[in-house]
Every structure is written in C-alpha cells, then in structure tokens.
Coordinates of C-alpha atoms in Angstrom, one line a residue:
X1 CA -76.3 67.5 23.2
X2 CA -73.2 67.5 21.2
X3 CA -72.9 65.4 18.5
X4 CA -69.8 63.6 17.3
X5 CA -69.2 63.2 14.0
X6 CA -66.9 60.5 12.4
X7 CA -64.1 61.4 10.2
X8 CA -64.4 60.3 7.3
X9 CA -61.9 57.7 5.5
X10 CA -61.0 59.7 2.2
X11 CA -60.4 62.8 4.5
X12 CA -58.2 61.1 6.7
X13 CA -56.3 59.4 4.2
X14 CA -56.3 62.4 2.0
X15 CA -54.5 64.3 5.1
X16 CA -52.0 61.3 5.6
X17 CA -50.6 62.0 1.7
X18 CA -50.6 65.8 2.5
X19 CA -48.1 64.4 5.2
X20 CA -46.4 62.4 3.6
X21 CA -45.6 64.9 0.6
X22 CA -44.9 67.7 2.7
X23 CA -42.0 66.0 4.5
X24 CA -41.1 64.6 1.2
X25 CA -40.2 68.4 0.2
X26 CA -38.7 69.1 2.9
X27 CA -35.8 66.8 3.4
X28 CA -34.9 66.0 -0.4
X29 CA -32.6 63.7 0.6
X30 CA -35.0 61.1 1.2
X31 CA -37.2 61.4 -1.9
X32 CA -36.9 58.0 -2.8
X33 CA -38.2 56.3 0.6
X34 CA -40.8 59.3 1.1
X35 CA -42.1 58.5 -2.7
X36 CA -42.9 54.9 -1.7
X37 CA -44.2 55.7 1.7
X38 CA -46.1 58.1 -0.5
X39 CA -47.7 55.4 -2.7
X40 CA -48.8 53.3 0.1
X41 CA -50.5 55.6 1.5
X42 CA -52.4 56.2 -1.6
X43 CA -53.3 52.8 -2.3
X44 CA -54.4 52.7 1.3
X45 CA -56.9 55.8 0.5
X46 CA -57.8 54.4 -2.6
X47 CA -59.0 51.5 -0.7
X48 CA -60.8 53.1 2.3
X49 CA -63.0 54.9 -0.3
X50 CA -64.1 52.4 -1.8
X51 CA -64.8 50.9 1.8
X52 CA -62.5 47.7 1.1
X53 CA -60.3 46.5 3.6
X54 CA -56.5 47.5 2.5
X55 CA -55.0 44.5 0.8
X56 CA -51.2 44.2 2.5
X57 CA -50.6 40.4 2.0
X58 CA -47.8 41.1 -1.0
X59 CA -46.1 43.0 1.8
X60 CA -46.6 41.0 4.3
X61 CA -45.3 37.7 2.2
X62 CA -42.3 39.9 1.6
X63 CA -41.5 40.6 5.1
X64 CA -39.1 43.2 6.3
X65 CA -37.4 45.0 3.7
X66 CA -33.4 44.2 3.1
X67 CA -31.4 47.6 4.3
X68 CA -29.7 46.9 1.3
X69 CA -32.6 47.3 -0.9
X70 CA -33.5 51.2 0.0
X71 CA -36.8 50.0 0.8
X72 CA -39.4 51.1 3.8
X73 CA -41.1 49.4 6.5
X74 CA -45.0 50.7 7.4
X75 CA -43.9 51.9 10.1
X76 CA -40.7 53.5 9.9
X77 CA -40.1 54.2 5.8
X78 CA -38.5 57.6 6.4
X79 CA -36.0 56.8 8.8
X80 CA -34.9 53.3 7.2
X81 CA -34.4 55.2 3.8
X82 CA -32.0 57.9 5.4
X83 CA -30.0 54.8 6.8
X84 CA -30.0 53.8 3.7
X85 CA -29.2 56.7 1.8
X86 CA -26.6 57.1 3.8
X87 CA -25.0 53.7 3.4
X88 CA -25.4 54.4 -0.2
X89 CA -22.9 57.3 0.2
X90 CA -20.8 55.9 2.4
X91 CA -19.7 53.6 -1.0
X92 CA -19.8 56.7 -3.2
X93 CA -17.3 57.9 -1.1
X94 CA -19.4 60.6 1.4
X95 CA -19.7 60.5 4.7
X96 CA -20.2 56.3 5.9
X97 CA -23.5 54.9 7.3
X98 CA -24.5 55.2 10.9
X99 CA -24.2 51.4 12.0
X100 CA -25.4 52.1 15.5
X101 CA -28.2 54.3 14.9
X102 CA -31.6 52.5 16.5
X103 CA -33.5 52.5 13.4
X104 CA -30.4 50.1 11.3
X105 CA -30.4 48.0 14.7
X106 CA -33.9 47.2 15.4
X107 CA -33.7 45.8 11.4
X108 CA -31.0 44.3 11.9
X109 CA -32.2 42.5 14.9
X110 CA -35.6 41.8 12.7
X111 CA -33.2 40.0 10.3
X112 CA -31.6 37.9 12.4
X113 CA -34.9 36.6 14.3
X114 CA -35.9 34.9 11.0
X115 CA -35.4 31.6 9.9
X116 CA -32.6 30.8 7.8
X117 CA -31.9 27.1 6.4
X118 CA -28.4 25.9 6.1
X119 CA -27.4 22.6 5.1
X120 CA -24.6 20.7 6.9
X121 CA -21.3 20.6 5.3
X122 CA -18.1 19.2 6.1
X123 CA -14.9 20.8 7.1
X124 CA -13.1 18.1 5.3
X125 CA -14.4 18.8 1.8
X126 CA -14.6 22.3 3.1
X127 CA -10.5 22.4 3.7
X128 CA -9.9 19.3 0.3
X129 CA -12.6 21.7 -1.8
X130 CA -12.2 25.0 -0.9
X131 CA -14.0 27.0 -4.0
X132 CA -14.7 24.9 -6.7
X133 CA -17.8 22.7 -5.4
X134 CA -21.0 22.2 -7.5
X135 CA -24.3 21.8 -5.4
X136 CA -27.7 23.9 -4.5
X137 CA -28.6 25.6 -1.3
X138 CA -32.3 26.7 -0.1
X139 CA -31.5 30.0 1.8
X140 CA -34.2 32.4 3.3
X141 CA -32.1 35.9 4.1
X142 CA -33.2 38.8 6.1
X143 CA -37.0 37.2 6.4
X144 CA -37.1 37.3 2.9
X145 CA -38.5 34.7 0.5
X146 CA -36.5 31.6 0.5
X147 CA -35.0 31.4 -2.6
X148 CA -32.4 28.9 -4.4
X149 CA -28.8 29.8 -4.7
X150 CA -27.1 27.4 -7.3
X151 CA -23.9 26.2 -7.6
X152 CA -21.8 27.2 -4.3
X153 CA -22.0 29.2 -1.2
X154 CA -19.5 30.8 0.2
X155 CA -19.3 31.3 3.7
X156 CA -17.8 34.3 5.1
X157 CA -14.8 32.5 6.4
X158 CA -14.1 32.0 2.5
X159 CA -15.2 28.1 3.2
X160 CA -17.6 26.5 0.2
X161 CA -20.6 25.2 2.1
X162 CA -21.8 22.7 -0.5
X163 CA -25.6 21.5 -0.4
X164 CA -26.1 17.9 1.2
X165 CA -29.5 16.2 -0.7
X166 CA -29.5 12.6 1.1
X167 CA -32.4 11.5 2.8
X168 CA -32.4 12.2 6.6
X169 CA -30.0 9.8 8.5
X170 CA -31.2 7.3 10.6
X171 CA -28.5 6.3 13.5
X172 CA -26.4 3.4 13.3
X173 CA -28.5 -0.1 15.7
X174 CA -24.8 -1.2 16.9
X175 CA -22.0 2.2 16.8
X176 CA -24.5 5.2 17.7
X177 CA -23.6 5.6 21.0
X178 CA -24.9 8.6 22.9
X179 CA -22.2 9.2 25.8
X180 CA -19.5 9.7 22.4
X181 CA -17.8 12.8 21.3
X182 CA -18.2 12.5 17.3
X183 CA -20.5 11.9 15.2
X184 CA -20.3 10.7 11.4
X185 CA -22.6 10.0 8.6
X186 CA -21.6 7.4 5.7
X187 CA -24.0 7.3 3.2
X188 CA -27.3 7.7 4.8
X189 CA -26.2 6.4 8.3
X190 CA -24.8 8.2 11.4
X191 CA -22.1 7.0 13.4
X192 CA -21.8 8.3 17.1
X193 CA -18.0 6.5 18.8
X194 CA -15.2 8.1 20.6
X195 CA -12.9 10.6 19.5
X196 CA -10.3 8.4 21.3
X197 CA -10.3 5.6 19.3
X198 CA -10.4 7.6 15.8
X199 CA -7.4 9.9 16.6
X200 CA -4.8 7.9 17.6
X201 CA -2.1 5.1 15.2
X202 CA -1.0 8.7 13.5
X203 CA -4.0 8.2 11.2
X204 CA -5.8 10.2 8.9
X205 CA -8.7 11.4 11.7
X206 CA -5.9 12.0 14.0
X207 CA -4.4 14.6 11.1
X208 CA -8.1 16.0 10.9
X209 CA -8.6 16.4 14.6
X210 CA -5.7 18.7 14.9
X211 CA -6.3 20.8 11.7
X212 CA -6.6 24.6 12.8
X213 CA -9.9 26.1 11.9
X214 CA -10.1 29.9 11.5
X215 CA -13.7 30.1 12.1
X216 CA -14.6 28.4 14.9
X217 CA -18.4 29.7 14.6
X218 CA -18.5 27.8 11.2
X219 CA -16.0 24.9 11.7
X220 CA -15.5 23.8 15.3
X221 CA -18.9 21.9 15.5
X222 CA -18.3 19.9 12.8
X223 CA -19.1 16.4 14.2
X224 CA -20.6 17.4 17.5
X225 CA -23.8 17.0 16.8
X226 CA -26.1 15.1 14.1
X227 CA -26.6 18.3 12.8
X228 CA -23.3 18.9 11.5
X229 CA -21.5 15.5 11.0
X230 CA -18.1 14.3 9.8
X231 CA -19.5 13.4 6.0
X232 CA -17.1 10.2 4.5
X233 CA -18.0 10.6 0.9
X234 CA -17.8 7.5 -1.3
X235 CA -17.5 5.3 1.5
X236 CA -19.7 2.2 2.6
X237 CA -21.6 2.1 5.8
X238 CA -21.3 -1.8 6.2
X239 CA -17.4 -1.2 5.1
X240 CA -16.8 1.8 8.0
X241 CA -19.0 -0.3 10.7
X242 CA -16.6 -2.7 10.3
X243 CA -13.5 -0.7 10.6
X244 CA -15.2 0.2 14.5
X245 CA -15.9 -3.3 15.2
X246 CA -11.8 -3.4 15.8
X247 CA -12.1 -1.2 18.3
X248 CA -14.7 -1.6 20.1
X249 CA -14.8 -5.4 20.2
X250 CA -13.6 -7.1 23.2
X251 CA -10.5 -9.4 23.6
X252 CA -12.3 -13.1 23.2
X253 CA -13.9 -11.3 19.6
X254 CA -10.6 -10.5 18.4
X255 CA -8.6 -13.9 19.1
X256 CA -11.2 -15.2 17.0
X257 CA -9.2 -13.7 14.3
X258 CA -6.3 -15.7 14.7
X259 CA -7.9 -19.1 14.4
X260 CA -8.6 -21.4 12.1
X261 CA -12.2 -20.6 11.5
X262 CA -11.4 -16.7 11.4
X263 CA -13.6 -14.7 9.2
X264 CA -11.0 -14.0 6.2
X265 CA -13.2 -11.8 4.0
X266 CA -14.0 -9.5 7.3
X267 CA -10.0 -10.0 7.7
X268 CA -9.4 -8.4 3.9
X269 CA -12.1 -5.5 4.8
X270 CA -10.4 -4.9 7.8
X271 CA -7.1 -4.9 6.3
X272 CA -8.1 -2.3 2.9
X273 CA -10.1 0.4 5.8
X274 CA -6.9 0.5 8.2
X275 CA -4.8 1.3 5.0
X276 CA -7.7 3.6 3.1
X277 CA -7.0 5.8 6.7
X278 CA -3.5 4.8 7.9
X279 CA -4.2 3.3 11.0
X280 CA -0.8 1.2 10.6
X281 CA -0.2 -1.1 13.6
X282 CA -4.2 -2.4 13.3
X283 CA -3.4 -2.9 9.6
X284 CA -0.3 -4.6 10.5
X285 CA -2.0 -7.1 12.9
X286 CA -4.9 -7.5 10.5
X287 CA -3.0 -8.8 7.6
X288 CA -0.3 -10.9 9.3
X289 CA -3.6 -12.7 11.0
X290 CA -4.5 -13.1 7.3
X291 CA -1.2 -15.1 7.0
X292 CA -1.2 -16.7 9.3
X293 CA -4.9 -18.1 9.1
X294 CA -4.3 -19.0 5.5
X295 CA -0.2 -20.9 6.2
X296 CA -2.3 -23.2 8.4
X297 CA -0.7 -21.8 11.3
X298 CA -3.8 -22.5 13.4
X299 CA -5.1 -25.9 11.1
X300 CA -6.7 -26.1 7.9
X301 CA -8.7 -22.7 7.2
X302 CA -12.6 -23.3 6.2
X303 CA -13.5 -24.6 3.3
X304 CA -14.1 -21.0 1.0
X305 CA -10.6 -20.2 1.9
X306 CA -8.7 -22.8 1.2
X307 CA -6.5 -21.6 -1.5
X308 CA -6.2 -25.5 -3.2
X309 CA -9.9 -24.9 -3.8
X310 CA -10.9 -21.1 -3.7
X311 CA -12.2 -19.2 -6.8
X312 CA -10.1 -16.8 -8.8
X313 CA -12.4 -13.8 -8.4
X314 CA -11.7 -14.6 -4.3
X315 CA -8.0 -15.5 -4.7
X316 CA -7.0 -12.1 -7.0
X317 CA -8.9 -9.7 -4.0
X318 CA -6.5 -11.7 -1.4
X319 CA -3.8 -11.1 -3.5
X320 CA -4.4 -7.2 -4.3
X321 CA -5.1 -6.6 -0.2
X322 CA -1.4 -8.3 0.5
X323 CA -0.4 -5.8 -2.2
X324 CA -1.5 -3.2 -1.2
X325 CA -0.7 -3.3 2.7
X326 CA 2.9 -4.6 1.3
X327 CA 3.1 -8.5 2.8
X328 CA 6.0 -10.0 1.3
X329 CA 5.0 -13.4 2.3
X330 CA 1.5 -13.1 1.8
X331 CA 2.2 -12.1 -1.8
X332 CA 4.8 -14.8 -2.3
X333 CA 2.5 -17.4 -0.7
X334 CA -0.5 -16.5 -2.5
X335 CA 1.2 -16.1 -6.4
X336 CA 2.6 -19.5 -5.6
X337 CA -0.2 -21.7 -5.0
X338 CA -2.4 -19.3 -8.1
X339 CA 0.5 -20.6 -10.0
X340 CA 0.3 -24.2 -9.4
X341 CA -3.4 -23.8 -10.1
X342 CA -3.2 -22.1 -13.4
X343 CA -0.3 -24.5 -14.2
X344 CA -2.7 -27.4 -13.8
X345 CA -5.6 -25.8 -15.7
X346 CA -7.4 -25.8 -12.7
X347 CA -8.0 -21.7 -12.6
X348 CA -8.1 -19.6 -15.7
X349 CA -4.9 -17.5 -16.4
X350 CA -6.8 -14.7 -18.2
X351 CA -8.2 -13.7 -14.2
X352 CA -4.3 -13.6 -12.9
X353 CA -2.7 -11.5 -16.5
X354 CA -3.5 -7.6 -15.5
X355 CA -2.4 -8.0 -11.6
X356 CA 0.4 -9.9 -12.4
X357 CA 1.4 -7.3 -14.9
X358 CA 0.6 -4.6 -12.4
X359 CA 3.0 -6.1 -9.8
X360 CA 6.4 -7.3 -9.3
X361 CA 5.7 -10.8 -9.6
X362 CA 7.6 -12.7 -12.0
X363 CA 6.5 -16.2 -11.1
X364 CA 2.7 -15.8 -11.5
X365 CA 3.3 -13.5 -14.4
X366 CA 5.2 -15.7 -16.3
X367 CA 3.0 -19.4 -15.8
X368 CA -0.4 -16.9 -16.4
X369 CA 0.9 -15.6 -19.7
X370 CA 2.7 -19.0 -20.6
X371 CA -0.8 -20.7 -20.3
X372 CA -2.5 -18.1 -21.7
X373 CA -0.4 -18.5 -24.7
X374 CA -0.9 -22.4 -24.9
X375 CA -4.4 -22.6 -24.7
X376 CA -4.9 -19.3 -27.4
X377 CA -7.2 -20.4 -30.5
X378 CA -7.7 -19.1 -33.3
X379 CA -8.1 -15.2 -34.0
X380 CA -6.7 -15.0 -30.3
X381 CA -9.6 -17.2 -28.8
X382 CA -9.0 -17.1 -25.2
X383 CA -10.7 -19.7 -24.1
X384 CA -13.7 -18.6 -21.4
X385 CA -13.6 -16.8 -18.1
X386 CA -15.0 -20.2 -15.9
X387 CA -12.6 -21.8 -14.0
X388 CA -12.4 -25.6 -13.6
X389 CA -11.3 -28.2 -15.7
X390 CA -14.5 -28.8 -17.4
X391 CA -13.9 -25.3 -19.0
X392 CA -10.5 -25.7 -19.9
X393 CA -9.1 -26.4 -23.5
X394 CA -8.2 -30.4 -24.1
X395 CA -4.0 -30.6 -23.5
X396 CA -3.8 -34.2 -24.9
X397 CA -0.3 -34.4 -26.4
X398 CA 0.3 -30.5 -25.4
X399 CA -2.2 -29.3 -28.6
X400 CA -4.9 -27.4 -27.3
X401 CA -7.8 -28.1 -29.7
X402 CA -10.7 -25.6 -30.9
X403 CA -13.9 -26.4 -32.6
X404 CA -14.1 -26.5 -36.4
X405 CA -15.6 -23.1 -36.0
X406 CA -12.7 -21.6 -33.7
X407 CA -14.8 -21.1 -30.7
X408 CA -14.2 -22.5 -27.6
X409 CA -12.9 -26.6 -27.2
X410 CA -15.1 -29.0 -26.0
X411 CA -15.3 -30.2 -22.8
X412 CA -14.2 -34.1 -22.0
X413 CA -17.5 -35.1 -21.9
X414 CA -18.0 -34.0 -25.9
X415 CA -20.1 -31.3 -24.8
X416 CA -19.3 -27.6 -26.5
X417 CA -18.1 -25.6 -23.3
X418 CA -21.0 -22.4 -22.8
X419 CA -19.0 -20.3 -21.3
X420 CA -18.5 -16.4 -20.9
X421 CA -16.0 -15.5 -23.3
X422 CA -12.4 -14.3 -22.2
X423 CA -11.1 -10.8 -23.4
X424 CA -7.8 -9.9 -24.2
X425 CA -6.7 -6.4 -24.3
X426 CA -3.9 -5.2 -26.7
X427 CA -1.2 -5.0 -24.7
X428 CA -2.0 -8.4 -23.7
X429 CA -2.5 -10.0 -27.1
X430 CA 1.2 -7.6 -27.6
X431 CA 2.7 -9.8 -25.2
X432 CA 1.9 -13.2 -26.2
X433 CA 3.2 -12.7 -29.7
X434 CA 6.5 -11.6 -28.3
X435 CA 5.9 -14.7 -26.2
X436 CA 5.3 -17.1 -28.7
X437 CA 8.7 -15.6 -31.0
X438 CA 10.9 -16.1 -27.5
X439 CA 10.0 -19.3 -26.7
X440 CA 10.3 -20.5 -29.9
X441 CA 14.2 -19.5 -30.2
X442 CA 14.9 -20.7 -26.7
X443 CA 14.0 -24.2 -27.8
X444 CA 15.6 -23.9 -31.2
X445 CA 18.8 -23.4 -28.6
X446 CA 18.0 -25.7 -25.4
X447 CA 17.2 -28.3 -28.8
X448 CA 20.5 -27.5 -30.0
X449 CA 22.6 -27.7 -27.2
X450 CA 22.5 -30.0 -23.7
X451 CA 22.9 -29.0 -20.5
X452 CA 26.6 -29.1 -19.1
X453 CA 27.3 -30.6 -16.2
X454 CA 30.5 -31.4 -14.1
X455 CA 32.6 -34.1 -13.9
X456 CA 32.3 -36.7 -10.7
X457 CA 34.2 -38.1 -9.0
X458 CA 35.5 -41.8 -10.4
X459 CA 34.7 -40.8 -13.6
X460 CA 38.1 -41.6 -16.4
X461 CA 36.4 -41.5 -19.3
X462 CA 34.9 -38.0 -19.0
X463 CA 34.9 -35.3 -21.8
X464 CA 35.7 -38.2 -24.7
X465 CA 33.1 -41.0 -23.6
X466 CA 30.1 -39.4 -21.0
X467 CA 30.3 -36.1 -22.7
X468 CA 29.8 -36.6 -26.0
X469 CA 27.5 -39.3 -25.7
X470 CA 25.3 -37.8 -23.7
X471 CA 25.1 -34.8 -26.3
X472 CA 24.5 -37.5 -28.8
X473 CA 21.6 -38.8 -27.5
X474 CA 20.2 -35.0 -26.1
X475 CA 20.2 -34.0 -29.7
X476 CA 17.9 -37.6 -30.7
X477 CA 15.4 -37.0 -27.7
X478 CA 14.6 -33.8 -28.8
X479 CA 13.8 -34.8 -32.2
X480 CA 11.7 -37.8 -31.1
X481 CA 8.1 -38.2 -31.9
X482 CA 7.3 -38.0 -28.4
X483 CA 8.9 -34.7 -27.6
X484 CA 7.7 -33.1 -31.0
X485 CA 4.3 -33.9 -30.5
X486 CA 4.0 -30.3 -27.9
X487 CA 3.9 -27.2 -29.2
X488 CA 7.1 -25.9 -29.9
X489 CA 6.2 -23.3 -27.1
X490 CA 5.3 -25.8 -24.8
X491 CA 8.5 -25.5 -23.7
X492 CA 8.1 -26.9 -20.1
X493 CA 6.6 -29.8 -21.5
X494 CA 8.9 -30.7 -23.9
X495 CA 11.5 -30.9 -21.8
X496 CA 9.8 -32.9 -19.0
X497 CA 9.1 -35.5 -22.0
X498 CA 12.8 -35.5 -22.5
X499 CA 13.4 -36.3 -19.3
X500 CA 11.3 -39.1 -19.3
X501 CA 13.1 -40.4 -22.3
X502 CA 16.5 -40.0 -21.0
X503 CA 16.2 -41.9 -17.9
X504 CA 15.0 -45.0 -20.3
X505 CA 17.5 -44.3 -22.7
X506 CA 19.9 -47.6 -23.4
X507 CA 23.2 -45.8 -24.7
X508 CA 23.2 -43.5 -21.9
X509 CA 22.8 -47.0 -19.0
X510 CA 26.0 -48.7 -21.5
X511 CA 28.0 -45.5 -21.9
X512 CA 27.8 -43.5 -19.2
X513 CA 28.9 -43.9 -15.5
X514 CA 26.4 -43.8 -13.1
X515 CA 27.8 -40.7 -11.2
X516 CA 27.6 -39.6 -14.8
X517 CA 23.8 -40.5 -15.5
X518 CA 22.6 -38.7 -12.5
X519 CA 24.4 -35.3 -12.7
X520 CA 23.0 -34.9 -16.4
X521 CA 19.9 -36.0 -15.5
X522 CA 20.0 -33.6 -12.0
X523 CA 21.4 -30.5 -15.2
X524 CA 18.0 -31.3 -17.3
X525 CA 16.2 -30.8 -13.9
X526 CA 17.7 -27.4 -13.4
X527 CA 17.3 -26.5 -16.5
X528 CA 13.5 -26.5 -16.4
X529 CA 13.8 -25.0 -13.5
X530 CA 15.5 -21.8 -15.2
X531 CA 13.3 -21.7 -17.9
X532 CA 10.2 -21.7 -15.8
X533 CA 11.7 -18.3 -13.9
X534 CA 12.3 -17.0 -16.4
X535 CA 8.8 -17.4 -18.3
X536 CA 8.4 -13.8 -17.5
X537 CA 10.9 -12.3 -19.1
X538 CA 10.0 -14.1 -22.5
X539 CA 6.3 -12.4 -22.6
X540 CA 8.1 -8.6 -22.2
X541 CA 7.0 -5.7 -25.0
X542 CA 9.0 -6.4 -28.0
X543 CA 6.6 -3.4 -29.8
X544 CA 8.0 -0.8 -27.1
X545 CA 10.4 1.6 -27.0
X546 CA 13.6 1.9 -24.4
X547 CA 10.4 4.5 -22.5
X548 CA 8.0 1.3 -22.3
X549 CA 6.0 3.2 -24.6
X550 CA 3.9 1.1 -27.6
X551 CA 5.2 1.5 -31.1

C-alpha cells in the first residue's frame, strides 16, 4: 500500500520564494514588483509555519492596486509591474506603455467596476465659476479607499465640480411634475416643469438652454434627472414656486390679478422674479396689473393696500419694485401719495430719505428731507421710526418741541412717545444742514420781495397804486406775529400763513382792484407751488466737490 504523504507548509512556501527570487534575477527589469511579490510570499510562509491562517485584510481593505502606484495584485504582481515599469519609461522618455496589453485592461476594467461618489454640480456655476470654487468632495478612485479631496475638483473637461452639502431634496407637493423635461432644486426643494415654459420671453433659462457644452458626458444631463439638477443658488423656494404659478395657472387664476381684490404682495413677487430672470412681457403684464389694481381701476383695492392707509415698510417695497421694472406712472403715483402722507405727519420721512436719494425723484425727495429737517431735535434727534401721528413731533405754531432732556416729543396725550429711535447717516445729517442754510436765504429773499404779477384788464391805476401797495403790505405780513411764529425754515408754512393774512388784509380790499386782489393772491399761490418743487434742490451736498465726492 502506498502511502501519501502531505507536503508540508514551510516547504511549499519555502519553494514559492525560491520562485519568486529566481524570476526576480532573471528579468531585472522588474525588481521592484518581484521584491514585493517576494515579501508576500514570505509573510505568507511565516504564517503557514506557525499554522495561522494568512492575515490579508490590509490588502484586501486596499483593494486593487492603482497602475499608477507600481504596485502588484496576488495574482498577477509580475506582469502589472512590467506595465508599469513601462509607463514609467514612457515619461522618462523610453519606449511608451503598452495601453492595450490584457494585463493594463483587465485593471483597468477592475477600476472602473468600483464605486465612485460624485456630487451633483451645476453647469451654470460650472460655466459663471469655472476654477476658482471652494467646497469638499468624497471620492473613492480605482477601488481605492474613499478619501476627501478639499477645495475643488476638476473635471477633465476643465469644469470645477464643486461639492453640494444640503440635505437630500424632497420634490416640490404642487410643480414636481413627472411627464416634465427639467428638473431644478432651490434650496432644499426640487422643481420638475417644462422646458417650454422656462425657455421662451428671451429670458435668462432660454440663454442657458442654448449654451454649447463641450462635454456632453459631464454637462448635457444637467437637469434631466434629480440626480443632476439645475441648482438656483441664493434663491427662495416659496419666491421661484411662485414665479411657475404664472405659467402654469389657468386663465380665471390670472384675471384674478386684475381685480380689485388682487393679491398685490404676490403681484410685487411676481413682478421682482420676472425681472431677477428677464422674462419681459410677464413682467410687463405683472406690474401694469399692479397699477392698475392700486389707480382704482377696478374699485377701491383691499384694505392692506390702500396707499391712504398702508405702512411705510409696505409702501417703500411698492415703490423699489416700480423702480426697478421702470413704471413711470407707478413711480409717480406712488412718491405722490408717500408725499402727501409724510407732508401730513402721517408716515415718518426718515423710511422715504435713502430711496428718494437713490432715485430720480425730486418730489418725495424734497417733502422727506424738508420734514425731516423740521421735526430734527436736538443733537440731530430724529424723532422715532413709528409711523402715525401719535409718534410724531407736536407742530403747534410750526415748532416742533423735544423733551427737556432732548429725546423724543411727547405725544398729544402727554405721554413720552417709546419709540425705536431714527438714525441718520452722515450724508444725511450733510444734507439737512445745507437744507437748513438754503431755506433760510430763500425766505430772507421771498420776505424781501413779493411776487409779481401782471396787469388786468380795467385796471388804471396799475404800477403807481396796486403795485406798490400790494408790496407794502407783502413786506408787513411777513413780519407779523403770525407768520414769524414758524421756523424760518418752515418755509411752506410761512407762506400759507401769509396767504391767509392777505386775503383779510383791509388796505389791499380799499386799494386794490379786484382783478388786482385776485392775480396777487393767484402769484402767492404759485409761488408756493415753486418752492415746494424745488425742496429738493435746497437739501443738495454743499460739502461736495464738482465729482459729488465729500469734502
């Protein structure tokens, strides 16, 4: 009977390094692979004599070795180093790396069967940001570890991929509509509509549509799927669902628009999305339904809109939204009625002084910085930010009073008023002090010298009698009691208590011809009427340069 004997372990292992070392010698080339092959097999021996089981779970956590890295598989160490070597002197100038040789192409096929993770990105910050974005990306290369790459990635189009770290989307309950074509995530929401309706009006997703791409593996899906979404940075989901709901609501939901009880603040939403991405003729129809709502066009508007009793936080946003979409009558209608309001202390002027400024609007410029100036206190007290009467400074006689301390005046009731203090800035405190020196020479000269008007018919007595008597008495009104008892800024005032006075006055019923009396009286009109257009230009830089630049 013959007897088999096992081999043993050391032996064989012994015999595998004799192998190993022997082709090691013989192709020098490869030293480097056969040396590592080499000490695997060792530790292998090592382990088999000591009867362990061979501990391979740092290789096998590594995975497949890079070709880049000159390392070795267990299986095929010798042949993956001679690729490798010979990549190696491909750069050094020798003969190049055989690509298609089966060893490189069953790794690279081993490669590209593992898992890689790639955040979405977006072609538009791709195009916008092309390499200068900041962000973090987990990638796991060649079945390697995943590791963390900070800063950017770069594609090999030359794209930045940039890392997204929102929570996961959840789709939009009212625009995520599966038979669509694009799909878009604002903030943590994802939008599913129609191409169609997005890239039409010559608007900015129009432009974006028809962008070339030069790597249509990278770029061409953006927006196909959820996976790789149109991103709208810095935009708000409630803001863009809006924007869709003009076109994808249905006739009877739009003509609700153009009523009386249309939704104004939707309307001014509406109005700043079409303009934020140029879709002009829905803008245009948007903000002339604004108008029209707000005229009284269709009947009195509701109550919160109503511009006789609307706050000034809510009339300044209606005001910047017919700026900015460029509404002449809008903007003329709007500064108006804010102007009638501040003039009759009912709204506080300090809300109206930086958009005024910021636009060309002379008329609510002008009343916001003349009340402004009228109701200043001490140490430039302006007064609080509260609108209504309660919070504004007493004008009894045209003097607006301030506590003992200088704080804020007390309300008619003879409580202290507790509200939140009003700020000037220094261009604006600038600007009431060159006020305040204008105003006071205009009515040194208006004071001085009464308006002129022409002669009337019937009239014989003309330059020697009406003339000079009605300078005569000008000059006595404006020095009354009565008329000196404003503020000698308060120039509006001053002269509407001259025009009281005149109309009562004695010498002008005696001396003057009626055609007479009325065409002075008609001169004083237009003359407040020319000072209060040109309020504006009295509250002008006097501090700055010919450049508009502080001194």
């Amino acid at each position: 009977m013959v007897e088999h004997t096992r081999p043993d372990a050391s032996s064989s292992a012994r015999a595998m390094l004799q192998e190993g070392t022997a082709a090691s010698a013989s192709e020098p080339s490869c030293s480097t692979s056969h040396r590592t092959s080499s000490a695997i097999g060792s530790t292998e021996a090592d382990c088999l004599e000591r009867g362990a089981k061979p501990d391979i779970e740092d290789e096998t956590r590594q995975g497949p070795a890079r070709p880049d890295a000159g390392g070795t598989d267990a299986d095929g160490g010798a042949s993956h180093g001679e690729d490798m070597k010979g990549n190696i002197s491909g750069r050094k100038g020798k003969e190049p790396a055989n690509l298609s040789s089966p060893s490189f192409c069953a790794h690279r096929n081993d490669c590209l069967a593992q898992p890689t993770t790639m955040e979405p990105v977006s072609a538009i910050d791709c195009d916008r940001d092309r390499g200068r974005l900041d962000g973090t990306r987990h990638v796991a290369a060649s079945g390697a570890r995943a590791k963390t790459t900070s800063l950017m990635d770069i594609h090999d189009s030359g794209l930045a991929r940039m890392a997204q770290t929102q929570d996961a989307p959840v789709p939009d309950a009212e625009y995520y509509i599966e038979s669509a074509d694009c799909t878009i995530r604002v903030e943590d929401t994802l939008f599913r509509v129609h191409r169609y309706f997005l890239g039409r009006d010559n608007s900015a997703f129009q432009h974006m549509f028809s962008i070339p791409v030069r790597d249509a593996s990278f770029c061409d899906a953006e927006g196909v799927s959820d996976d790789s979404p149109i991103y709208l940075y810095g935009e708000s989901a409630e803001r863009f669902r809006t924007l869709l709901s003009v076109f994808y609501d249905l006739p009877p939901q739009l003509h609700a628009y153009n009523t009386s009880a249309a939704d104004i603040d939707r309307l001014l939403t509406i109005c700043e999305m079409t303009n934020k991405y140029n879709f002009a003729s829905t803008e245009s129809w948007a903000i002339d339904a604004v108008y029209n709502v707000l005229s009284g066009l269709y009947g009195p508007p509701q109550q919160q809109y109503d511009l006789a009793t609307c706050s000034s936080a809510w009339i300044r946003r209606l005001l910047e939204v017919a700026v900015l979409c460029g509404h002449k009558r809008l903007i003329d209608y709007v500064s108006s009625r804010w102007a009638d309001r501040i003039m009759a202390r009912d709204l506080r002027p300090i809300h109206a002084l930086e958009i005024a400024a910021r636009g060309d609007n002379s008329k609510l410029a002008g009343i916001a910085h003349y009340v402004q100036l009228l109701e200043l206190g001490a140490d430039f007290d302006a007064g609080v930010v509260e609108d209504g009467p309660q919070y504004g400074r007493s004008q009894a006689h045209g003097h607006p009073t301030t506590a003992a301390d200088g704080g804020p005046a007390a309300a008619p009731s003879g409580q202290p008023n507790t509200g939140t203090p009003a700020v000037l800035t220094r261009e604006q405190k600038r600007r009431l002090l060159s006020g305040h020196w204008s105003l006071t020479r205009l009515w040194e000269r208006l004071a001085a010298t009464p308006p002129k008007f022409e002669r009337p018919d019937g009239c014989t007595y003309h330059q020697r009698g009406c003339v000079s008597t009605w300078a005569e008495v000008w000059r006595e009104v404006a020095r009354s009691e009565t008329t000196l008892s404003f503020p000698v800024v308060d120039v509006l005032r001053r002269l509407d208590a001259m025009r009281l006075q005149l109309v009562m006055h004695a010498d002008l019923s005696t001396a003057l011809s009626p055609q007479c009396i009325r065409a002075a009286l008609l001169a004083v009109k237009s003359t407040v009427t020319e000072v209060k257009e040109g309020l504006a230009g009295h509250f002008s830089d006097l501090v700055a340069d010919d450049r508009g630049v502080p001194g």
